[in-house]
Amino acid sequence: MLLAKLVLSLARSVEEADTPPIRRVGAEHDRVLKAVTTIEKALIPAAVSAVGVVGAMATHDVVLSAATPIAAAIALAKADQLKEAVKKAREAAERVYEAVRALVEELHQRGEIDDKKKDELVKEIEAGPNVVEIAGVEISVAAREKAGSKGLSIAYHLRSANAFEDAVNVLRGAGFVEGVHFTAKRPEKVMQWERKIVKPGYIRLNVPAGLWRLVELARLSVRWAEKALSCLEEIAKARDFYDLMEKHLKPAKEAETIDPRGLAVEDPERSVKAVIKDVWVEWDGNRPRIVVEYEANGRTETFYLTWGAATGEGVRASVRLDEEKAAVLAALTGDVSLKGKKGVAAFFPKHLFALAKIKGVGWVLLRWYAEVMAE
C-alpha cells in the first residue's frame, strides 16, 4: 500500500464519516506514517540497492513530510470541519502521489531499476491499495497464477497470536464460518537453528464461499459489507482481474433475483404448453430437494430433483424426464439442450447456479454448496 493512496483513503474516511470521525481518521493517520517503509519494500524486490532508495528518497522529502498536511486534516476533523478536512487531505494526497512518481523516475534515471520495473511500479502506484476491510479485518487481495491457472488470494498474514484470535472472533461474529467461508492457521513458535522464531499465521477468505457471504450481508444492507464489496471490485478493476472477481461474485449477485411463478413454458416442436406455479426447497436429510409445481392441460403436476455431493464433480442431481418436465427445467435452468429429453438426466453445478436465481431457493442452495465444497 503506497502512501499517496493511503492519504486518499484518509480523505474518504473523513468525507464519508457519519459519526465523529476522529477514531477512523486517527487509524488512517497511523497507517500513513507507517507507509513510508512500504515504498522501500515495494522497491527493494526490484533489485534496488538500499543506498539508491535512501538517496532518492532524501531528494524527495515531501514523501516524508506528509504528516504535516495529514495532521492538519485530523485537527480539522476533530473540530468537525469535515469539508475543510477533506480538502486538506486531498491536497496532501496530490503532493505525495507526485512525489512517489518522482521517486520512481529518479531511481530509473540512476539505473537502479530498468524500464520494465519502472512501468510495474508506476502501475502499482496508480492501482493503489490492495487491502479491503472485512468486518474490521484488513485483508490483502491479489490475483495469483499457479500451474497456468489464475485464482484469487484474499488473505491476512500476521505474527501476533492475540491479533489472530481477535480477527477470527470478529469474522465469526459477522457470520463467517471457519472452514466454510474462511480458513485460519494460527501463528506458531518454531525453532530455527538455535533460536525460537514466530512462524506467521494467516486468515484466508475462501473463494467463492467467503465472497458469497459478503454479498449476502451486503444484500441485507450491512454497511461495512457494502463498502467491502465495492472496495473489492475497485481493487480488481485497478489491478486488471475484475473478470476473475466477477466470475466468483456472479452466482451470489444473481441469487434470488427471479420469481418464476406464472412463467409460461412452451416447446412448440413437441406441443408442450405449461405454466410454472411454484418452486421451493425441501430437505432429504442434509440434501436440498428442489420441488417444482407446474400446470399443463388443466392438471397440476409436481416433480423434484435432489442435490448431493458427487466425487470428482462437486455436486450432482438427477431426475427422470418426460417432454413436459424437460421443457419446464429448460426454462428454469436456461439449458435449452434439455428440451425433448426423456429418461434419467443428470444436472451439474451450472444448473445449480441457475436454480439459485430463484426467489426462496437461491441462498439455500448456495449455502449448501459452500458447505459441501468445504468438506
Short mmCIF file of C-alpha atoms in Angstrom, two decimals:
data_model
loop_
_atom_site.label_atom_id
_atom_site.label_comp_id
_atom_site.label_asym_id
_atom_site.label_seq_id
_atom_site.Cartn_x
_atom_site.Cartn_y
_atom_site.Cartn_z
CA MET A 1 0.00 0.00 0.00
CA LEU A 2 1.61 3.23 -1.12
CA LEU A 3 1.49 6.48 0.76
CA ALA A 4 -0.43 8.56 -1.77
CA LYS A 5 -3.36 6.21 -1.79
CA LEU A 6 -3.35 5.99 1.98
CA VAL A 7 -3.84 9.72 2.18
CA LEU A 8 -6.70 9.42 -0.29
CA SER A 9 -8.12 6.77 2.00
CA LEU A 10 -7.85 9.27 4.85
CA ALA A 11 -9.79 11.77 2.76
CA ARG A 12 -12.54 9.26 2.09
CA SER A 13 -12.73 8.35 5.77
CA VAL A 14 -13.32 11.98 6.67
CA GLU A 15 -15.69 12.58 3.79
CA GLU A 16 -17.90 9.55 4.45
CA ALA A 17 -17.99 9.74 8.24
CA ASP A 18 -21.48 9.82 9.68
CA THR A 19 -20.24 9.93 13.28
CA PRO A 20 -17.44 11.97 14.87
CA PRO A 21 -14.65 10.72 12.61
CA ILE A 22 -11.59 11.13 14.80
CA ARG A 23 -11.15 7.44 15.61
CA ARG A 24 -11.31 6.39 11.97
CA VAL A 25 -9.12 9.28 10.85
CA GLY A 26 -6.61 8.57 13.59
CA ALA A 27 -6.32 4.97 12.47
CA GLU A 28 -5.70 6.10 8.90
CA HIS A 29 -3.07 8.53 10.18
CA ASP A 30 -1.17 5.72 11.90
CA ARG A 31 -1.25 3.69 8.70
CA VAL A 32 0.04 6.63 6.67
CA LEU A 33 3.00 7.21 8.95
CA LYS A 34 3.96 3.55 8.72
CA ALA A 35 3.59 3.54 4.95
CA VAL A 36 6.89 5.27 4.23
CA THR A 37 8.59 1.91 4.75
CA THR A 38 6.17 0.39 2.27
CA ILE A 39 7.77 2.43 -0.50
CA GLU A 40 11.08 0.81 0.33
CA LYS A 41 9.51 -2.65 0.48
CA ALA A 42 7.95 -2.11 -2.94
CA LEU A 43 11.25 -1.10 -4.49
CA ILE A 44 13.82 -3.40 -2.89
CA PRO A 45 12.43 -6.57 -4.55
CA ALA A 46 13.19 -4.83 -7.83
CA ALA A 47 16.88 -5.21 -7.00
CA VAL A 48 17.11 -1.59 -5.96
CA SER A 49 20.02 -1.04 -3.64
CA ALA A 50 19.34 0.29 -0.16
CA VAL A 51 21.69 3.20 -0.91
CA GLY A 52 19.72 4.00 -4.05
CA VAL A 53 16.42 4.06 -2.18
CA VAL A 54 17.73 6.21 0.66
CA GLY A 55 19.47 8.58 -1.73
CA ALA A 56 16.43 9.04 -3.93
CA MET A 57 14.07 9.46 -1.00
CA ALA A 58 16.36 12.08 0.52
CA THR A 59 15.85 14.27 -2.54
CA HIS A 60 12.08 13.94 -2.22
CA ASP A 61 11.49 14.79 1.41
CA VAL A 62 7.90 15.70 0.59
CA VAL A 63 7.21 11.97 0.85
CA LEU A 64 8.40 12.01 4.44
CA SER A 65 6.81 15.33 5.34
CA ALA A 66 3.27 14.24 4.53
CA ALA A 67 2.48 14.15 8.25
CA THR A 68 2.04 17.95 8.32
CA PRO A 69 -0.96 18.23 5.97
CA ILE A 70 -2.33 14.98 7.36
CA ALA A 71 -2.13 16.36 10.88
CA ALA A 72 -3.92 19.48 9.66
CA ALA A 73 -6.73 17.34 8.25
CA ILE A 74 -7.01 15.46 11.53
CA ALA A 75 -7.15 18.67 13.53
CA LEU A 76 -9.98 19.91 11.33
CA ALA A 77 -11.75 16.57 11.65
CA LYS A 78 -11.54 16.86 15.43
CA ALA A 79 -13.32 20.17 15.11
CA ASP A 80 -15.90 18.54 12.81
CA GLN A 81 -14.89 20.84 9.93
CA LEU A 82 -15.30 17.92 7.55
CA LYS A 83 -15.30 19.73 4.20
CA GLU A 84 -12.09 21.58 5.02
CA ALA A 85 -10.55 18.37 6.36
CA VAL A 86 -11.33 16.61 3.06
CA LYS A 87 -9.73 19.44 1.11
CA LYS A 88 -6.53 19.31 3.18
CA ALA A 89 -6.31 15.54 2.96
CA ARG A 90 -6.74 15.58 -0.81
CA GLU A 91 -4.06 18.27 -1.15
CA ALA A 92 -1.73 16.04 0.84
CA ALA A 93 -2.61 13.12 -1.40
CA GLU A 94 -1.71 15.01 -4.54
CA ARG A 95 1.63 16.10 -3.07
CA VAL A 96 2.56 12.60 -2.00
CA TYR A 97 1.35 10.99 -5.20
CA GLU A 98 3.52 13.22 -7.35
CA ALA A 99 6.48 12.74 -5.01
CA VAL A 100 6.27 8.96 -5.22
CA ARG A 101 6.07 9.13 -9.01
CA ALA A 102 9.14 11.39 -8.99
CA LEU A 103 10.91 8.94 -6.68
CA VAL A 104 10.38 6.07 -9.12
CA GLU A 105 11.53 8.26 -12.03
CA GLU A 106 14.73 9.21 -10.22
CA LEU A 107 15.53 5.58 -9.37
CA HIS A 108 15.10 4.80 -13.06
CA GLN A 109 17.44 7.62 -14.08
CA ARG A 110 20.05 6.43 -11.57
CA GLY A 111 19.93 2.98 -13.15
CA GLU A 112 18.55 1.35 -10.01
CA ILE A 113 15.53 0.00 -11.89
CA ASP A 114 15.05 -0.84 -15.57
CA ASP A 115 12.20 0.22 -17.88
CA LYS A 116 10.11 -2.84 -17.10
CA LYS A 117 10.35 -2.41 -13.34
CA LYS A 118 9.63 1.32 -13.63
CA ASP A 119 6.42 0.57 -15.55
CA GLU A 120 5.43 -2.06 -12.98
CA LEU A 121 5.95 0.33 -10.07
CA VAL A 122 4.06 3.18 -11.76
CA LYS A 123 1.18 0.80 -12.39
CA GLU A 124 1.29 -0.29 -8.74
CA ILE A 125 1.16 3.33 -7.58
CA GLU A 126 -1.77 4.10 -9.83
CA ALA A 127 -3.63 0.95 -8.80
CA GLY A 128 -3.45 1.99 -5.17
CA PRO A 129 -4.05 -0.16 -2.07
CA ASN A 130 -4.92 -3.81 -2.40
CA VAL A 131 -6.38 -4.03 1.10
CA VAL A 132 -10.05 -4.35 1.90
CA GLU A 133 -11.59 -4.13 5.36
CA ILE A 134 -13.95 -7.03 6.03
CA ALA A 135 -15.79 -6.79 9.37
CA GLY A 136 -12.90 -4.66 10.64
CA VAL A 137 -10.19 -7.10 9.48
CA GLU A 138 -7.79 -5.74 6.84
CA ILE A 139 -7.24 -8.39 4.19
CA SER A 140 -4.98 -8.15 1.12
CA VAL A 141 -6.44 -9.00 -2.29
CA ALA A 142 -4.42 -10.19 -5.27
CA ALA A 143 -4.59 -12.41 -8.33
CA ARG A 144 -2.23 -15.38 -8.25
CA GLU A 145 -1.22 -17.72 -11.04
CA LYS A 146 -0.38 -21.33 -10.27
CA ALA A 147 0.15 -24.17 -12.73
CA GLY A 148 -1.22 -21.99 -15.52
CA SER A 149 -4.44 -21.28 -13.65
CA LYS A 150 -5.33 -17.83 -12.29
CA GLY A 151 -7.02 -17.52 -8.92
CA LEU A 152 -7.79 -15.03 -6.18
CA SER A 153 -5.83 -14.70 -2.96
CA ILE A 154 -7.67 -12.83 -0.19
CA ALA A 155 -5.54 -13.23 2.90
CA TYR A 156 -4.28 -11.63 6.10
CA HIS A 157 -0.84 -12.72 7.39
CA LEU A 158 0.12 -11.96 10.97
CA ARG A 159 2.51 -12.99 13.75
CA SER A 160 0.60 -11.92 16.85
CA ALA A 161 -1.48 -14.68 18.45
CA ASN A 162 -3.71 -12.10 20.14
CA ALA A 163 -4.34 -10.22 16.90
CA PHE A 164 -5.08 -13.53 15.21
CA GLU A 165 -7.68 -14.54 17.79
CA ASP A 166 -9.28 -11.09 17.67
CA ALA A 167 -9.57 -11.22 13.87
CA VAL A 168 -11.02 -14.75 13.87
CA ASN A 169 -13.58 -13.80 16.52
CA VAL A 170 -14.62 -10.70 14.58
CA LEU A 171 -15.21 -12.74 11.42
CA ARG A 172 -17.18 -15.35 13.34
CA GLY A 173 -19.26 -12.60 14.90
CA ALA A 174 -20.10 -11.36 11.40
CA GLY A 175 -21.43 -14.79 10.47
CA PHE A 176 -18.38 -16.14 8.63
CA VAL A 177 -17.93 -19.83 9.40
CA GLU A 178 -14.38 -21.12 9.79
CA GLY A 179 -13.74 -23.93 7.36
CA VAL A 180 -16.56 -22.78 5.07
CA HIS A 181 -16.12 -19.04 4.50
CA PHE A 182 -12.54 -18.70 5.70
CA THR A 183 -9.51 -20.79 6.60
CA ALA A 184 -7.27 -19.88 9.53
CA LYS A 185 -3.82 -21.05 10.60
CA ARG A 186 -2.59 -19.76 13.93
CA PRO A 187 0.90 -18.25 14.35
CA GLU A 188 3.28 -20.71 15.98
CA LYS A 189 6.68 -20.65 17.61
CA VAL A 190 9.24 -22.85 15.88
CA MET A 191 12.96 -23.46 16.25
CA GLN A 192 15.20 -22.03 13.54
CA TRP A 193 18.74 -23.18 14.05
CA GLU A 194 19.34 -22.36 17.72
CA ARG A 195 16.70 -19.73 18.27
CA LYS A 196 12.93 -19.67 18.52
CA ILE A 197 11.01 -17.61 15.97
CA VAL A 198 7.33 -16.98 15.28
CA LYS A 199 6.06 -18.55 12.09
CA PRO A 200 3.29 -16.26 10.76
CA GLY A 201 -0.29 -17.39 10.72
CA TYR A 202 -2.91 -16.43 8.21
CA ILE A 203 -6.62 -15.90 7.72
CA ARG A 204 -7.69 -16.65 4.16
CA LEU A 205 -11.11 -15.89 2.75
CA ASN A 206 -12.31 -18.99 0.89
CA VAL A 207 -13.27 -18.37 -2.72
CA PRO A 208 -16.07 -18.32 -3.67
CA ALA A 209 -17.85 -19.11 -0.37
CA GLY A 210 -16.39 -16.15 1.55
CA LEU A 211 -17.27 -13.76 -1.26
CA TRP A 212 -20.80 -15.13 -1.39
CA ARG A 213 -21.22 -14.49 2.34
CA LEU A 214 -20.03 -10.91 1.79
CA VAL A 215 -22.61 -10.42 -0.99
CA GLU A 216 -25.32 -11.93 1.22
CA LEU A 217 -24.54 -9.45 4.00
CA ALA A 218 -24.43 -6.56 1.53
CA ARG A 219 -27.88 -7.61 0.25
CA LEU A 220 -29.07 -7.38 3.85
CA SER A 221 -27.85 -3.74 3.83
CA VAL A 222 -24.95 -4.35 6.24
CA ARG A 223 -23.00 -1.15 5.60
CA TRP A 224 -19.45 -2.44 6.12
CA ALA A 225 -20.21 -5.35 3.78
CA GLU A 226 -21.50 -2.97 1.10
CA LYS A 227 -18.29 -0.92 1.37
CA ALA A 228 -16.06 -4.01 1.39
CA LEU A 229 -17.75 -5.38 -1.71
CA SER A 230 -17.39 -2.07 -3.52
CA CYS A 231 -13.72 -1.86 -2.49
CA LEU A 232 -13.04 -5.40 -3.73
CA GLU A 233 -14.43 -4.55 -7.13
CA GLU A 234 -12.45 -1.30 -7.30
CA ILE A 235 -9.23 -3.17 -6.49
CA ALA A 236 -9.98 -5.83 -9.08
CA LYS A 237 -10.64 -3.22 -11.77
CA ALA A 238 -7.48 -1.25 -10.92
CA ARG A 239 -5.34 -4.39 -10.99
CA ASP A 240 -6.87 -5.96 -14.11
CA PHE A 241 -8.51 -9.03 -12.62
CA TYR A 242 -12.11 -7.86 -12.48
CA ASP A 243 -13.22 -10.67 -14.81
CA LEU A 244 -11.93 -13.19 -12.27
CA MET A 245 -13.59 -11.40 -9.36
CA GLU A 246 -16.88 -11.03 -11.24
CA LYS A 247 -16.91 -14.74 -12.13
CA HIS A 248 -16.84 -15.66 -8.43
CA LEU A 249 -19.31 -12.95 -7.36
CA LYS A 250 -21.85 -13.62 -10.10
CA PRO A 251 -23.79 -16.56 -8.52
CA ALA A 252 -24.32 -14.61 -5.30
CA LYS A 253 -25.18 -11.35 -7.07
CA GLU A 254 -27.82 -13.17 -9.12
CA ALA A 255 -29.17 -15.19 -6.17
CA GLU A 256 -32.94 -14.93 -5.70
CA THR A 257 -33.43 -12.32 -8.42
CA ILE A 258 -36.08 -14.26 -10.38
CA ASP A 259 -39.66 -15.20 -9.43
CA PRO A 260 -40.71 -17.98 -11.87
CA ARG A 261 -44.32 -18.25 -10.66
CA GLY A 262 -46.62 -17.70 -13.60
CA LEU A 263 -43.85 -18.26 -16.17
CA ALA A 264 -45.28 -19.72 -19.39
CA VAL A 265 -43.30 -22.65 -20.83
CA GLU A 266 -43.57 -23.75 -24.44
CA ASP A 267 -41.98 -26.38 -26.65
CA PRO A 268 -43.86 -25.98 -29.95
CA GLU A 269 -41.96 -28.82 -31.60
CA ARG A 270 -43.49 -31.24 -29.09
CA SER A 271 -46.76 -29.40 -28.48
CA VAL A 272 -45.87 -28.72 -24.85
CA LYS A 273 -47.51 -25.80 -23.05
CA ALA A 274 -47.22 -25.34 -19.31
CA VAL A 275 -47.20 -22.67 -16.60
CA ILE A 276 -44.87 -22.84 -13.61
CA LYS A 277 -46.88 -22.42 -10.42
CA ASP A 278 -44.17 -22.60 -7.74
CA VAL A 279 -40.63 -23.74 -6.89
CA TRP A 280 -39.48 -24.40 -3.33
CA VAL A 281 -36.92 -26.27 -1.22
CA GLU A 282 -37.46 -29.31 0.99
CA TRP A 283 -34.82 -31.42 2.69
CA ASP A 284 -33.93 -35.07 2.31
CA GLY A 285 -31.63 -35.42 5.32
CA ASN A 286 -28.89 -32.89 4.62
CA ARG A 287 -29.58 -32.79 0.87
CA PRO A 288 -31.67 -29.98 -0.66
CA ARG A 289 -34.63 -31.14 -2.73
CA ILE A 290 -35.94 -28.65 -5.29
CA VAL A 291 -39.66 -29.18 -5.82
CA VAL A 292 -41.26 -27.83 -8.99
CA GLU A 293 -45.00 -27.45 -9.45
CA TYR A 294 -46.49 -26.69 -12.85
CA GLU A 295 -49.83 -26.79 -14.67
CA ALA A 296 -50.37 -28.32 -18.10
CA ASN A 297 -53.60 -29.20 -19.90
CA GLY A 298 -55.70 -28.33 -16.87
CA ARG A 299 -53.81 -30.60 -14.45
CA THR A 300 -51.27 -29.77 -11.77
CA GLU A 301 -48.06 -31.80 -11.60
CA THR A 302 -45.06 -31.80 -9.29
CA PHE A 303 -41.61 -33.33 -9.51
CA TYR A 304 -38.32 -32.80 -7.72
CA LEU A 305 -34.57 -33.12 -8.07
CA THR A 306 -32.40 -33.79 -5.02
CA TRP A 307 -28.84 -32.47 -4.91
CA GLY A 308 -25.95 -34.40 -3.42
CA ALA A 309 -22.16 -34.45 -3.34
CA ALA A 310 -20.53 -36.33 -6.22
CA THR A 311 -16.92 -37.49 -6.27
CA GLY A 312 -14.93 -35.56 -8.82
CA GLU A 313 -17.93 -33.47 -9.92
CA GLY A 314 -18.63 -31.30 -6.87
CA VAL A 315 -22.41 -31.72 -6.73
CA ARG A 316 -24.95 -33.51 -8.85
CA ALA A 317 -28.67 -34.20 -9.17
CA SER A 318 -30.72 -36.44 -11.43
CA VAL A 319 -34.37 -36.74 -12.42
CA ARG A 320 -36.40 -38.88 -14.82
CA LEU A 321 -37.74 -36.62 -17.57
CA ASP A 322 -40.65 -36.59 -19.93
CA GLU A 323 -41.29 -33.88 -22.52
CA GLU A 324 -43.17 -31.64 -20.07
CA LYS A 325 -40.64 -31.85 -17.26
CA ALA A 326 -37.80 -31.35 -19.74
CA ALA A 327 -39.42 -28.15 -21.06
CA VAL A 328 -40.04 -26.84 -17.54
CA LEU A 329 -36.46 -27.49 -16.42
CA ALA A 330 -35.10 -25.98 -19.65
CA ALA A 331 -36.99 -22.78 -18.76
CA LEU A 332 -35.83 -22.78 -15.13
CA THR A 333 -32.16 -23.51 -15.84
CA GLY A 334 -31.74 -21.82 -19.22
CA ASP A 335 -30.36 -25.09 -20.62
CA VAL A 336 -32.29 -25.45 -23.90
CA SER A 337 -30.50 -28.73 -24.65
CA LEU A 338 -32.86 -30.35 -22.12
CA LYS A 339 -35.87 -29.91 -24.38
CA GLY A 340 -37.19 -33.18 -25.73
CA LYS A 341 -35.07 -35.33 -23.41
CA LYS A 342 -36.57 -38.46 -21.91
CA GLY A 343 -35.28 -40.81 -19.27
CA VAL A 344 -32.86 -40.01 -16.46
CA ALA A 345 -30.92 -36.77 -16.93
CA ALA A 346 -28.02 -35.52 -14.84
CA PHE A 347 -27.64 -31.97 -13.51
CA PHE A 348 -24.39 -30.29 -12.51
CA PRO A 349 -23.14 -27.12 -10.72
CA LYS A 350 -24.02 -24.87 -13.69
CA HIS A 351 -27.65 -25.98 -13.26
CA LEU A 352 -27.49 -25.41 -9.50
CA PHE A 353 -26.25 -21.85 -10.02
CA ALA A 354 -29.09 -21.25 -12.49
CA LEU A 355 -31.65 -22.53 -9.98
CA ALA A 356 -30.05 -20.32 -7.33
CA LYS A 357 -31.52 -17.32 -9.16
CA ILE A 358 -34.99 -18.37 -7.98
CA LYS A 359 -36.50 -16.49 -5.05
CA GLY A 360 -36.77 -18.56 -1.91
CA VAL A 361 -34.35 -21.14 -3.31
CA GLY A 362 -31.07 -19.34 -4.11
CA TRP A 363 -29.40 -18.76 -0.76
CA VAL A 364 -30.36 -22.22 0.49
CA LEU A 365 -28.58 -23.77 -2.49
CA LEU A 366 -25.51 -21.52 -2.30
CA ARG A 367 -25.05 -22.08 1.44
CA TRP A 368 -25.38 -25.83 0.99
CA TYR A 369 -22.97 -25.82 -1.96
CA ALA A 370 -20.38 -23.85 0.05
CA GLU A 371 -20.60 -26.31 2.95
CA VAL A 372 -20.31 -29.35 0.69
CA MET A 373 -17.31 -27.96 -1.18
CA ALA A 374 -15.60 -27.16 2.15
CA GLU A 375 -15.78 -30.79 3.31
#
